[in-house]
Short mmCIF file of C-alpha atoms in Angstrom, two decimals:
data_model
loop_
_atom_site.label_atom_id
_atom_site.label_comp_id
_atom_site.label_asym_id
_atom_site.label_seq_id
_atom_site.Cartn_x
_atom_site.Cartn_y
_atom_site.Cartn_z
CA ALA A 1 -17.67 -7.10 -2.06
CA LYS A 2 -15.83 -10.35 -1.19
CA GLY A 3 -15.34 -9.71 2.53
CA THR A 4 -11.53 -9.53 2.35
CA TYR A 5 -8.92 -7.26 0.90
CA PRO A 6 -7.38 -8.47 -2.36
CA GLU A 7 -4.14 -10.42 -2.34
CA HIS A 8 -2.74 -8.11 -5.05
CA LEU A 9 -3.76 -4.59 -6.02
CA SER A 10 -4.08 -5.79 -9.61
CA ASP A 11 -6.96 -8.03 -8.45
CA LEU A 12 -9.08 -4.87 -8.41
CA LYS A 13 -8.78 -4.45 -12.19
CA PRO A 14 -11.01 -3.95 -14.13
CA ALA A 15 -14.03 -4.26 -11.81
CA TYR A 16 -12.92 -1.48 -9.41
CA LEU A 17 -9.92 0.21 -11.05
CA LYS A 18 -9.14 0.88 -14.70
CA GLN A 19 -5.46 0.95 -13.82
CA ILE A 20 -3.32 0.84 -10.70
CA PRO A 21 -2.53 4.43 -9.67
CA PRO A 22 1.09 5.35 -10.41
CA ASP A 23 3.62 6.35 -7.79
CA ILE A 24 4.31 10.04 -8.46
CA PHE A 25 8.00 9.53 -7.71
CA THR A 26 8.65 6.62 -10.07
CA GLY A 27 5.69 6.38 -12.45
CA THR A 28 5.35 2.69 -11.57
CA PRO A 29 2.25 1.31 -9.79
CA LEU A 30 1.82 2.08 -6.11
CA LEU A 31 3.03 -0.65 -3.77
CA TYR A 32 0.52 -2.79 -1.89
CA GLN A 33 0.86 -5.39 0.84
CA ARG A 34 -1.98 -7.33 2.35
CA THR A 35 -1.42 -7.79 6.09
CA ASP A 36 -3.07 -9.88 8.80
CA GLU A 37 -4.79 -6.71 10.03
CA GLY A 38 -5.76 -5.18 6.66
CA TYR A 39 -3.44 -3.70 4.05
CA LEU A 40 -0.66 -1.22 3.38
CA LEU A 41 -0.67 1.02 0.29
CA TYR A 42 2.37 3.19 -0.26
CA SER A 43 4.74 5.13 -2.51
CA VAL A 44 8.53 4.87 -2.40
CA GLY A 45 8.69 8.57 -1.55
CA PRO A 46 11.14 11.26 -2.63
CA ASN A 47 14.22 9.11 -1.98
CA ARG A 48 12.86 6.58 -4.54
CA ILE A 49 13.88 3.73 -2.22
CA ASP A 50 11.34 1.16 -1.07
CA ASP A 51 11.41 1.62 2.70
CA THR A 52 8.67 -1.06 3.00
CA GLY A 53 6.07 1.56 3.88
CA ARG A 54 8.02 3.04 6.80
CA THR A 55 7.29 6.73 7.39
CA HIS A 56 9.20 9.33 9.38
CA LEU A 57 7.24 8.22 12.47
CA TRP A 58 8.88 4.78 12.68
CA PRO A 59 11.79 4.04 15.07
CA ASP A 60 13.75 3.05 11.93
CA PRO A 61 12.34 5.84 9.73
CA GLY A 62 11.81 5.91 6.01
CA ASP A 63 10.18 8.47 3.75
CA ASP A 64 7.43 6.35 2.19
CA PRO A 65 4.03 8.09 2.13
CA ALA A 66 1.80 5.25 3.33
CA ILE A 67 -1.79 4.38 4.14
CA ARG A 68 -2.38 1.55 6.59
CA MET A 69 -5.91 0.21 6.69
CA VAL A 70 -6.95 -2.08 9.51
CA LEU A 71 -10.11 -4.15 9.44
CA ALA A 72 -12.58 -3.18 12.13
CA SER A 73 -13.05 -5.76 14.85
CA THR A 74 -16.24 -7.78 14.54
CA ASP A 75 -16.27 -8.63 18.27
#
């Protein structure tokens, strides 16, 4: 609606979200990082350690289930 992703996930309350979805491993809100390309939304995963959104596919792997969204190019 504003043409950019929010700076903080909490910026979506209450217009778009009633509450921030909880991380199923900790019960705390999911983690969110706005990036130059879009955003990263993730859980700390079963090890309950914040691996900064790294999954098993990274060269320095973590176990964070993550969603990376990249803005489409307008070129």
